[in-house]
Amino acid sequence: MILRKRAEEILELVRKAENEISLSDAVIAGDITIGAGETEGMRILIHAVNQLQKEHPMIHFHIISGDRANVTEDLDRGLIDFGLLFGSVDTAKYECIKIPYHDTWGVFMRKDSPLAAKSFITAEDLRDKPLIFSRQSYKSGDLKDFFHAEYEKLNIVATYNLLFNGSIMVDEGIGYAISLDKLINVSGESNLCFRPLCPKVEATPSLVWKKYQIFTKAAEKFIQKLQDIFSLLQTESPAHFL
């Protein structure tokens, strides 16, 4: 099984290399692969993708969902071109561009939960509650400062990789999911609601790639398109894209 996994990675790298070598210098074409966690800020990248494909329809994009560990592993092995990461970036290994967008940390819960009556959630509110954490955020300690000394004593009954499965656990009454906002639809007939943490805790995603990476023309065009959009965002609200 180990050999099979490595062979599949080698074949994927061979395929990428063949595609890059075979492209004519006069044609902007090829595949761009992005590994990403869940964030509404992804819309800004997809807006850039949409514009770029209208100009160069032979560019194809592939998005692979995963947490930080999955994304950085694929980056290091050359299986993806870019990664979308939260938190600090190892600038010795990666180049990065910060996305001009902020996600807000909070709690997804059932609408009939005791805490649903509150407009925001404090660390004290969660001290004795059954919690469902993102595997990545718990390991990286993204919320240690929010919970302070109580962090190691939290009652974490389950973890999730991507939030959809976490939301099912919440809906079934297993606990309260700590997550970023806007990832689950809580409008209409949904049984769930979202309440932000207080004091407010935000997360900013970054687009990263390996240092000294040789880009295809398609990847270069993608970076340029993003930079053009980010310049526009200095005068317009990100809500224009979200």
Tab-separated table of N, CA and C in Angstrom, residues 75-239:
chain	number	residue	atom	x	y	z
A	75	LEU	N	1.711	20.263	-1.060
A	75	LEU	CA	2.599	21.315	-1.574
A	75	LEU	C	4.044	20.836	-1.610
A	76	ASP	N	4.489	20.250	-0.511
A	76	ASP	CA	5.881	19.819	-0.405
A	76	ASP	C	6.220	18.735	-1.417
A	77	ARG	N	5.239	17.922	-1.769
A	77	ARG	CA	5.471	16.845	-2.731
A	77	ARG	C	5.267	17.280	-4.172
A	78	GLY	N	4.852	18.520	-4.362
A	78	GLY	CA	4.665	19.017	-5.717
A	78	GLY	C	3.382	18.573	-6.372
A	79	LEU	N	2.434	18.079	-5.584
A	79	LEU	CA	1.183	17.572	-6.147
A	79	LEU	C	0.173	18.681	-6.395
A	80	ILE	N	0.351	19.839	-5.741
A	80	ILE	CA	-0.492	20.996	-5.986
A	80	ILE	C	0.395	22.207	-6.210
A	81	ASP	N	-0.160	23.228	-6.864
A	81	ASP	CA	0.613	24.429	-7.166
A	81	ASP	C	0.541	25.451	-6.034
A	82	PHE	N	-0.641	25.569	-5.428
A	82	PHE	CA	-0.870	26.565	-4.388
A	82	PHE	C	-1.639	25.938	-3.231
A	83	GLY	N	-1.495	26.547	-2.066
A	83	GLY	CA	-2.294	26.144	-0.921
A	83	GLY	C	-2.911	27.367	-0.274
A	84	LEU	N	-4.112	27.221	0.261
A	84	LEU	CA	-4.765	28.299	1.004
A	84	LEU	C	-4.742	27.906	2.475
A	85	LEU	N	-3.973	28.657	3.276
A	85	LEU	CA	-3.727	28.287	4.668
A	85	LEU	C	-4.113	29.411	5.610
A	86	PHE	N	-4.515	29.032	6.828
A	86	PHE	CA	-4.755	29.994	7.894
A	86	PHE	C	-3.561	29.993	8.844
A	87	GLY	N	-3.414	31.093	9.566
A	87	GLY	CA	-2.363	31.161	10.571
A	87	GLY	C	-1.017	31.541	9.981
A	88	SER	N	0.020	31.330	10.771
A	88	SER	CA	1.369	31.715	10.358
A	88	SER	C	1.856	30.829	9.211
A	89	VAL	N	2.733	31.385	8.396
A	89	VAL	CA	3.303	30.685	7.243
A	89	VAL	C	4.812	30.583	7.435
A	90	ASP	N	5.363	29.419	7.187
A	90	ASP	CA	6.811	29.208	7.281
A	90	ASP	C	7.477	29.862	6.072
A	91	THR	N	7.942	31.099	6.257
A	91	THR	CA	8.502	31.854	5.132
A	91	THR	C	9.865	31.340	4.684
A	92	ALA	N	10.450	30.410	5.440
A	92	ALA	CA	11.682	29.776	4.976
A	92	ALA	C	11.387	28.772	3.873
A	93	LYS	N	10.172	28.249	3.861
A	93	LYS	CA	9.787	27.236	2.875
A	93	LYS	C	8.859	27.766	1.789
A	94	TYR	N	8.031	28.777	2.145
A	94	TYR	CA	6.964	29.192	1.240
A	94	TYR	C	6.969	30.694	0.983
A	95	GLU	N	6.534	31.045	-0.222
A	95	GLU	CA	6.133	32.414	-0.534
A	95	GLU	C	4.634	32.507	-0.248
A	96	CYS	N	4.151	33.720	0.026
A	96	CYS	CA	2.718	33.817	0.318
A	96	CYS	C	2.174	35.190	-0.032
A	97	ILE	N	0.859	35.211	-0.259
A	97	ILE	CA	0.095	36.453	-0.429
A	97	ILE	C	-1.077	36.375	0.530
A	98	LYS	N	-1.240	37.381	1.376
A	98	LYS	CA	-2.382	37.394	2.281
A	98	LYS	C	-3.645	37.762	1.509
A	99	ILE	N	-4.714	37.024	1.759
A	99	ILE	CA	-5.994	37.311	1.119
A	99	ILE	C	-6.671	38.434	1.899
A	100	PRO	N	-7.140	39.478	1.244
A	100	PRO	CA	-7.761	40.603	1.962
A	100	PRO	C	-9.184	40.271	2.422
A	101	TYR	N	-9.255	39.339	3.347
A	101	TYR	CA	-10.555	38.886	3.853
A	101	TYR	C	-10.338	38.293	5.239
A	102	HIS	N	-11.299	38.484	6.132
A	102	HIS	CA	-11.208	37.942	7.486
A	102	HIS	C	-12.412	37.047	7.766
A	103	ASP	N	-12.134	35.839	8.256
A	103	ASP	CA	-13.182	34.968	8.782
A	103	ASP	C	-13.295	35.195	10.287
A	104	THR	N	-14.469	34.931	10.826
A	104	THR	CA	-14.704	35.117	12.256
A	104	THR	C	-14.962	33.773	12.922
A	105	TRP	N	-14.267	33.516	14.038
A	105	TRP	CA	-14.483	32.291	14.796
A	105	TRP	C	-15.762	32.391	15.614
A	106	GLY	N	-16.442	31.260	15.724
A	106	GLY	CA	-17.660	31.215	16.519
A	106	GLY	C	-18.102	29.790	16.765
A	107	VAL	N	-19.372	29.622	17.086
A	107	VAL	CA	-19.901	28.322	17.476
A	107	VAL	C	-21.169	28.016	16.670
A	108	PHE	N	-21.167	26.851	16.020
A	108	PHE	CA	-22.400	26.338	15.414
A	108	PHE	C	-23.094	25.464	16.458
A	109	MET	N	-24.404	25.671	16.592
A	109	MET	CA	-25.177	24.920	17.593
A	109	MET	C	-26.608	24.759	17.108
A	110	ARG	N	-27.336	23.878	17.762
A	110	ARG	CA	-28.758	23.738	17.469
A	110	ARG	C	-29.503	24.978	17.971
A	111	LYS	N	-30.568	25.345	17.258
A	111	LYS	CA	-31.344	26.520	17.650
A	111	LYS	C	-32.061	26.332	18.986
A	112	ASP	N	-32.225	25.060	19.407
A	112	ASP	CA	-32.858	24.823	20.699
A	112	ASP	C	-31.831	24.627	21.820
A	113	SER	N	-30.545	24.917	21.544
A	113	SER	CA	-29.510	24.799	22.559
A	113	SER	C	-29.610	25.953	23.558
A	114	PRO	N	-29.190	25.739	24.812
A	114	PRO	CA	-29.241	26.811	25.814
A	114	PRO	C	-28.474	28.068	25.404
A	115	LEU	N	-27.353	27.905	24.697
A	115	LEU	CA	-26.540	29.060	24.331
A	115	LEU	C	-27.084	29.824	23.119
A	116	ALA	N	-28.078	29.266	22.438
A	116	ALA	CA	-28.614	29.915	21.240
A	116	ALA	C	-29.308	31.233	21.560
A	117	ALA	N	-29.706	31.413	22.804
A	117	ALA	CA	-30.372	32.664	23.194
A	117	ALA	C	-29.386	33.826	23.301
A	118	LYS	N	-28.087	33.532	23.339
A	118	LYS	CA	-27.063	34.570	23.468
A	118	LYS	C	-26.686	35.120	22.086
A	119	SER	N	-26.272	36.380	22.046
A	119	SER	CA	-25.849	36.981	20.770
A	119	SER	C	-24.366	36.736	20.501
A	120	PHE	N	-23.600	36.370	21.514
A	120	PHE	CA	-22.195	36.004	21.346
A	120	PHE	C	-21.827	35.012	22.447
A	121	ILE	N	-20.696	34.332	22.272
A	121	ILE	CA	-20.287	33.247	23.166
A	121	ILE	C	-18.921	33.559	23.769
A	122	THR	N	-18.819	33.425	25.080
A	122	THR	CA	-17.551	33.639	25.767
A	122	THR	C	-16.891	32.300	26.087
A	123	ALA	N	-15.629	32.365	26.487
A	123	ALA	CA	-14.917	31.144	26.880
A	123	ALA	C	-15.598	30.485	28.074
A	124	GLU	N	-16.098	31.275	28.991
A	124	GLU	CA	-16.777	30.744	30.178
A	124	GLU	C	-18.037	29.966	29.796
A	125	ASP	N	-18.751	30.436	28.752
A	125	ASP	CA	-19.953	29.739	28.292
A	125	ASP	C	-19.649	28.313	27.851
A	126	LEU	N	-18.442	28.085	27.337
A	126	LEU	CA	-18.086	26.795	26.736
A	126	LEU	C	-17.305	25.890	27.672
A	127	ARG	N	-16.992	26.385	28.842
A	127	ARG	CA	-16.079	25.666	29.736
A	127	ARG	C	-16.545	24.254	30.041
A	128	ASP	N	-17.848	24.042	30.246
A	128	ASP	CA	-18.355	22.721	30.623
A	128	ASP	C	-19.209	22.081	29.538
A	129	LYS	N	-19.130	22.610	28.306
A	129	LYS	CA	-19.972	22.107	27.220
A	129	LYS	C	-19.220	21.059	26.387
A	130	PRO	N	-19.938	20.098	25.790
A	130	PRO	CA	-19.304	19.147	24.867
A	130	PRO	C	-18.968	19.853	23.552
A	131	LEU	N	-17.705	19.856	23.187
A	131	LEU	CA	-17.254	20.640	22.036
A	131	LEU	C	-16.793	19.739	20.892
A	132	ILE	N	-17.014	20.232	19.680
A	132	ILE	CA	-16.571	19.558	18.460
A	132	ILE	C	-15.593	20.515	17.776
A	133	PHE	N	-14.338	20.127	17.700
A	133	PHE	CA	-13.283	21.004	17.199
A	133	PHE	C	-12.813	20.557	15.827
A	134	SER	N	-12.372	21.518	15.019
A	134	SER	CA	-11.594	21.197	13.829
A	134	SER	C	-10.299	20.536	14.264
A	135	ARG	N	-9.947	19.413	13.657
A	135	ARG	CA	-8.712	18.713	13.988
A	135	ARG	C	-7.510	19.633	13.826
A	136	GLN	N	-7.517	20.425	12.743
A	136	GLN	CA	-6.397	21.321	12.471
A	136	GLN	C	-6.292	22.411	13.525
A	137	SER	N	-7.417	23.073	13.830
A	137	SER	CA	-7.364	24.210	14.749
A	137	SER	C	-6.995	23.771	16.155
A	138	TYR	N	-7.416	22.556	16.556
A	138	TYR	CA	-7.075	22.100	17.899
A	138	TYR	C	-5.578	21.793	18.004
A	139	LYS	N	-5.035	21.100	16.973
A	139	LYS	CA	-3.613	20.746	17.004
A	139	LYS	C	-2.717	21.972	16.937
A	140	SER	N	-3.139	22.965	16.160
A	140	SER	CA	-2.309	24.159	15.998
A	140	SER	C	-2.512	25.166	17.121
A	141	GLY	N	-3.548	24.963	17.946
A	141	GLY	CA	-3.779	25.863	19.070
A	141	GLY	C	-4.234	27.248	18.662
A	142	ASP	N	-5.022	27.344	17.566
A	142	ASP	CA	-5.459	28.651	17.070
A	142	ASP	C	-6.241	29.444	18.120
A	143	LEU	N	-6.931	28.746	19.022
A	143	LEU	CA	-7.795	29.425	19.989
A	143	LEU	C	-7.264	29.350	21.421
A	144	LYS	N	-5.998	29.035	21.582
A	144	LYS	CA	-5.426	28.951	22.935
A	144	LYS	C	-5.542	30.277	23.681
A	145	ASP	N	-5.287	31.369	22.977
A	145	ASP	CA	-5.356	32.680	23.623
A	145	ASP	C	-6.782	33.008	24.048
A	146	PHE	N	-7.766	32.524	23.297
A	146	PHE	CA	-9.158	32.800	23.652
A	146	PHE	C	-9.558	32.052	24.917
A	147	PHE	N	-9.171	30.770	25.001
A	147	PHE	CA	-9.568	29.954	26.144
A	147	PHE	C	-8.609	30.061	27.330
A	148	HIS	N	-7.400	30.588	27.089
A	148	HIS	CA	-6.396	30.755	28.141
A	148	HIS	C	-6.093	29.418	28.826
A	149	ALA	N	-6.064	29.420	30.141
A	149	ALA	CA	-5.657	28.224	30.895
A	149	ALA	C	-6.655	27.095	30.775
A	150	GLU	N	-7.877	27.405	30.362
A	150	GLU	CA	-8.917	26.382	30.261
A	150	GLU	C	-8.757	25.504	29.019
A	151	TYR	N	-7.844	25.885	28.116
A	151	TYR	CA	-7.754	25.200	26.822
A	151	TYR	C	-7.518	23.700	26.979
A	152	GLU	N	-6.587	23.321	27.838
A	152	GLU	CA	-6.253	21.908	28.010
A	152	GLU	C	-7.346	21.134	28.748
A	153	LYS	N	-8.286	21.846	29.366
A	153	LYS	CA	-9.346	21.193	30.131
A	153	LYS	C	-10.670	21.111	29.376
A	154	LEU	N	-10.678	21.574	28.138
A	154	LEU	CA	-11.927	21.587	27.372
A	154	LEU	C	-12.463	20.170	27.169
A	155	ASN	N	-13.779	20.059	27.151
A	155	ASN	CA	-14.440	18.770	26.955
A	155	ASN	C	-14.678	18.550	25.459
A	156	ILE	N	-13.635	18.104	24.762
A	156	ILE	CA	-13.726	17.889	23.310
A	156	ILE	C	-14.195	16.459	23.063
A	157	VAL	N	-15.435	16.331	22.601
A	157	VAL	CA	-16.042	15.010	22.432
A	157	VAL	C	-15.859	14.468	21.023
A	158	ALA	N	-15.484	15.342	20.061
A	158	ALA	CA	-15.315	14.888	18.674
A	158	ALA	C	-14.506	15.929	17.908
A	159	THR	N	-13.903	15.497	16.800
A	159	THR	CA	-13.222	16.420	15.897
A	159	THR	C	-13.699	16.156	14.478
A	160	TYR	N	-13.468	17.140	13.616
A	160	TYR	CA	-13.837	17.001	12.205
A	160	TYR	C	-12.695	17.520	11.350
A	161	ASN	N	-12.683	17.096	10.094
A	161	ASN	CA	-11.716	17.579	9.128
A	161	ASN	C	-12.337	18.718	8.315
A	162	LEU	N	-13.481	18.461	7.701
A	162	LEU	CA	-14.249	19.481	6.998
A	162	LEU	C	-15.608	19.607	7.690
A	163	LEU	N	-16.169	20.808	7.713
A	163	LEU	CA	-17.237	21.137	8.645
A	163	LEU	C	-18.571	20.465	8.341
A	164	PHE	N	-18.818	20.036	7.114
A	164	PHE	CA	-20.137	19.459	6.830
A	164	PHE	C	-20.431	18.288	7.768
A	165	ASN	N	-19.453	17.396	7.933
A	165	ASN	CA	-19.660	16.275	8.859
A	165	ASN	C	-19.781	16.771	10.299
A	166	GLY	N	-19.021	17.827	10.632
A	166	GLY	CA	-19.155	18.416	11.956
A	166	GLY	C	-20.548	18.955	12.201
A	167	SER	N	-21.150	19.548	11.168
A	167	SER	CA	-22.493	20.108	11.325
A	167	SER	C	-23.538	19.015	11.543
A	168	ILE	N	-23.302	17.839	10.962
A	168	ILE	CA	-24.227	16.721	11.195
A	168	ILE	C	-24.140	16.273	12.653
A	169	MET	N	-22.911	16.257	13.199
A	169	MET	CA	-22.760	15.904	14.605
A	169	MET	C	-23.482	16.905	15.509
A	170	VAL	N	-23.405	18.192	15.139
A	170	VAL	CA	-24.129	19.213	15.907
A	170	VAL	C	-25.631	18.974	15.800
A	171	ASP	N	-26.108	18.726	14.599
A	171	ASP	CA	-27.542	18.522	14.374
A	171	ASP	C	-28.059	17.316	15.152
A	172	GLU	N	-27.212	16.306	15.331
A	172	GLU	CA	-27.606	15.111	16.080
A	172	GLU	C	-27.446	15.281	17.588
A	173	GLY	N	-27.014	16.463	18.020
A	173	GLY	CA	-26.959	16.753	19.441
A	173	GLY	C	-25.699	16.308	20.160
A	174	ILE	N	-24.618	16.018	19.404
A	174	ILE	CA	-23.384	15.563	20.044
A	174	ILE	C	-22.694	16.699	20.793
A	175	GLY	N	-22.762	17.914	20.256
A	175	GLY	CA	-22.102	19.012	20.936
A	175	GLY	C	-22.142	20.301	20.136
A	176	TYR	N	-21.255	21.225	20.514
A	176	TYR	CA	-21.147	22.539	19.890
A	176	TYR	C	-19.885	22.552	19.025
A	177	ALA	N	-20.022	22.943	17.754
A	177	ALA	CA	-18.871	22.948	16.843
A	177	ALA	C	-18.204	24.313	16.816
A	178	ILE	N	-16.909	24.355	17.121
A	178	ILE	CA	-16.120	25.582	17.031
A	178	ILE	C	-15.609	25.692	15.597
A	179	SER	N	-15.935	26.804	14.934
A	179	SER	CA	-15.615	26.893	13.515
A	179	SER	C	-15.586	28.344	13.068
A	180	LEU	N	-15.184	28.540	11.818
A	180	LEU	CA	-15.292	29.837	11.174
A	180	LEU	C	-16.713	30.047	10.672
A	181	ASP	N	-17.101	31.288	10.519
A	181	ASP	CA	-18.473	31.611	10.114
A	181	ASP	C	-18.713	31.358	8.626
A	182	LYS	N	-19.958	31.386	8.230
A	182	LYS	CA	-20.429	31.356	6.833
A	182	LYS	C	-20.181	30.044	6.102
A	183	LEU	N	-19.771	28.996	6.807
A	183	LEU	CA	-19.470	27.738	6.129
A	183	LEU	C	-20.672	26.807	6.041
A	184	ILE	N	-21.651	27.016	6.902
A	184	ILE	CA	-22.867	26.207	6.907
A	184	ILE	C	-24.064	27.143	6.810
A	185	ASN	N	-25.014	26.812	5.955
A	185	ASN	CA	-26.232	27.627	5.802
A	185	ASN	C	-27.127	27.423	7.021
A	186	VAL	N	-27.339	28.486	7.784
A	186	VAL	CA	-28.176	28.391	8.983
A	186	VAL	C	-29.485	29.166	8.813
A	187	SER	N	-29.819	29.505	7.589
A	187	SER	CA	-31.046	30.270	7.341
A	187	SER	C	-32.226	29.322	7.135
A	188	GLY	N	-33.396	29.890	7.019
A	188	GLY	CA	-34.592	29.112	6.698
A	188	GLY	C	-34.927	28.057	7.730
A	189	GLU	N	-35.109	26.826	7.258
A	189	GLU	CA	-35.547	25.740	8.127
A	189	GLU	C	-34.398	24.967	8.766
A	190	SER	N	-33.187	25.482	8.655
A	190	SER	CA	-32.049	24.806	9.291
A	190	SER	C	-32.260	24.709	10.797
A	191	ASN	N	-31.820	23.592	11.374
A	191	ASN	CA	-31.887	23.416	12.830
A	191	ASN	C	-30.749	24.120	13.553
A	192	LEU	N	-29.804	24.667	12.788
A	192	LEU	CA	-28.584	25.204	13.380
A	192	LEU	C	-28.544	26.732	13.352
A	193	CYS	N	-27.709	27.293	14.213
A	193	CYS	CA	-27.437	28.718	14.209
A	193	CYS	C	-25.958	28.931	14.527
A	194	PHE	N	-25.475	30.129	14.274
A	194	PHE	CA	-24.065	30.471	14.528
A	194	PHE	C	-24.000	31.685	15.437
A	195	ARG	N	-23.100	31.625	16.441
A	195	ARG	CA	-22.872	32.757	17.329
A	195	ARG	C	-21.367	33.030	17.386
A	196	PRO	N	-20.948	34.291	17.190
A	196	PRO	CA	-19.511	34.616	17.207
A	196	PRO	C	-18.943	34.572	18.623
A	197	LEU	N	-17.638	34.363	18.695
A	197	LEU	CA	-16.948	34.406	19.983
A	197	LEU	C	-16.776	35.850	20.440
A	198	CYS	N	-16.716	36.025	21.735
A	198	CYS	CA	-16.456	37.328	22.329
A	198	CYS	C	-15.433	37.155	23.459
A	199	PRO	N	-14.299	37.871	23.410
A	199	PRO	CA	-13.925	38.876	22.409
A	199	PRO	C	-13.729	38.263	21.025
A	200	LYS	N	-13.913	39.102	20.020
A	200	LYS	CA	-13.899	38.660	18.635
A	200	LYS	C	-12.550	38.055	18.263
A	201	VAL	N	-12.599	36.924	17.539
A	201	VAL	CA	-11.381	36.266	17.065
A	201	VAL	C	-11.504	36.093	15.554
A	202	GLU	N	-10.533	36.623	14.805
A	202	GLU	CA	-10.569	36.555	13.345
A	202	GLU	C	-9.414	35.713	12.807
A	203	ALA	N	-9.584	35.229	11.593
A	203	ALA	CA	-8.552	34.446	10.914
A	203	ALA	C	-8.404	34.970	9.489
A	204	THR	N	-7.154	35.146	9.056
A	204	THR	CA	-6.874	35.642	7.708
A	204	THR	C	-6.181	34.552	6.900
A	205	PRO	N	-6.749	34.160	5.757
A	205	PRO	CA	-6.097	33.128	4.936
A	205	PRO	C	-4.978	33.715	4.072
A	206	SER	N	-4.022	32.857	3.711
A	206	SER	CA	-2.928	33.244	2.814
A	206	SER	C	-2.818	32.218	1.689
A	207	LEU	N	-2.539	32.698	0.496
A	207	LEU	CA	-2.224	31.810	-0.621
A	207	LEU	C	-0.724	31.567	-0.604
A	208	VAL	N	-0.294	30.313	-0.550
A	208	VAL	CA	1.132	29.999	-0.414
A	208	VAL	C	1.582	29.065	-1.538
A	209	TRP	N	2.884	29.107	-1.808
A	209	TRP	CA	3.494	28.174	-2.762
A	209	TRP	C	4.963	27.991	-2.361
A	210	LYS	N	5.570	26.930	-2.867
A	210	LYS	CA	6.945	26.622	-2.492
A	210	LYS	C	7.911	27.689	-2.991
A	211	LYS	N	8.913	27.982	-2.164
A	211	LYS	CA	9.953	28.920	-2.580
A	211	LYS	C	10.702	28.366	-3.784
A	212	TYR	N	11.109	29.265	-4.662
A	212	TYR	CA	11.890	28.928	-5.855
A	212	TYR	C	11.123	28.019	-6.813
A	213	GLN	N	9.803	27.993	-6.676
A	213	GLN	CA	8.996	27.186	-7.587
A	213	GLN	C	8.997	27.797	-8.988
A	214	ILE	N	9.166	26.959	-9.993
A	214	ILE	CA	9.103	27.420	-11.378
A	214	ILE	C	7.658	27.303	-11.842
A	215	PHE	N	7.035	28.445	-12.103
A	215	PHE	CA	5.629	28.461	-12.485
A	215	PHE	C	5.449	28.243	-13.983
A	216	THR	N	4.353	27.598	-14.345
A	216	THR	CA	3.912	27.596	-15.739
A	216	THR	C	3.358	28.980	-16.048
A	217	LYS	N	3.154	29.255	-17.334
A	217	LYS	CA	2.583	30.549	-17.712
A	217	LYS	C	1.172	30.696	-17.148
A	218	ALA	N	0.444	29.586	-17.071
A	218	ALA	CA	-0.910	29.643	-16.523
A	218	ALA	C	-0.880	30.069	-15.055
A	219	ALA	N	0.047	29.496	-14.276
A	219	ALA	CA	0.150	29.852	-12.862
A	219	ALA	C	0.594	31.299	-12.694
A	220	GLU	N	1.506	31.761	-13.560
A	220	GLU	CA	1.943	33.156	-13.504
A	220	GLU	C	0.774	34.099	-13.762
A	221	LYS	N	-0.066	33.747	-14.753
A	221	LYS	CA	-1.235	34.566	-15.066
A	221	LYS	C	-2.210	34.597	-13.886
A	222	PHE	N	-2.334	33.477	-13.184
A	222	PHE	CA	-3.227	33.407	-12.034
A	222	PHE	C	-2.752	34.348	-10.924
A	223	ILE	N	-1.454	34.316	-10.622
A	223	ILE	CA	-0.898	35.207	-9.606
A	223	ILE	C	-1.113	36.665	-10.004
A	224	GLN	N	-0.876	36.985	-11.267
A	224	GLN	CA	-1.059	38.361	-11.731
A	224	GLN	C	-2.511	38.796	-11.617
A	225	LYS	N	-3.433	37.884	-11.950
A	225	LYS	CA	-4.854	38.213	-11.855
A	225	LYS	C	-5.250	38.479	-10.408
A	226	LEU	N	-4.734	37.668	-9.492
A	226	LEU	CA	-5.020	37.885	-8.070
A	226	LEU	C	-4.500	39.244	-7.610
A	227	GLN	N	-3.293	39.587	-8.005
A	227	GLN	CA	-2.714	40.866	-7.601
A	227	GLN	C	-3.535	42.033	-8.144
A	228	ASP	N	-4.055	41.893	-9.362
A	228	ASP	CA	-4.918	42.937	-9.929
A	228	ASP	C	-6.192	43.087	-9.103
A	229	ILE	N	-6.767	41.941	-8.695
A	229	ILE	CA	-7.999	41.978	-7.896
A	229	ILE	C	-7.731	42.564	-6.521
A	230	PHE	N	-6.599	42.208	-5.918
A	230	PHE	CA	-6.279	42.733	-4.591
A	230	PHE	C	-6.065	44.244	-4.653
A	231	SER	N	-5.495	44.736	-5.747
A	231	SER	CA	-5.343	46.183	-5.907
A	231	SER	C	-6.705	46.855	-5.981
A	232	LEU	N	-7.640	46.207	-6.664
A	232	LEU	CA	-8.997	46.738	-6.760
A	232	LEU	C	-9.682	46.746	-5.401
A	233	LEU	N	-9.386	45.721	-4.586
A	233	LEU	CA	-10.011	45.627	-3.274
A	233	LEU	C	-9.548	46.722	-2.316
A	234	GLN	N	-8.466	47.386	-2.651
A	234	GLN	CA	-8.017	48.513	-1.815
A	234	GLN	C	-8.970	49.687	-1.911
A	235	THR	N	-9.759	49.712	-2.993
A	235	THR	CA	-10.726	50.793	-3.166
A	235	THR	C	-12.167	50.320	-3.053
A	236	GLU	N	-12.372	48.977	-3.092
A	236	GLU	CA	-13.713	48.415	-2.981
A	236	GLU	C	-13.758	47.421	-1.829
A	237	SER	N	-14.936	47.179	-1.309
A	237	SER	CA	-15.106	46.218	-0.210
A	237	SER	C	-15.010	44.799	-0.745
A	238	PRO	N	-14.426	43.869	0.037
A	238	PRO	CA	-14.425	42.463	-0.365
A	238	PRO	C	-15.830	41.909	-0.573
A	239	ALA	N	-16.833	42.566	0.021
A	239	ALA	CA	-18.227	42.120	-0.145
A	239	ALA	C	-18.629	42.135	-1.620
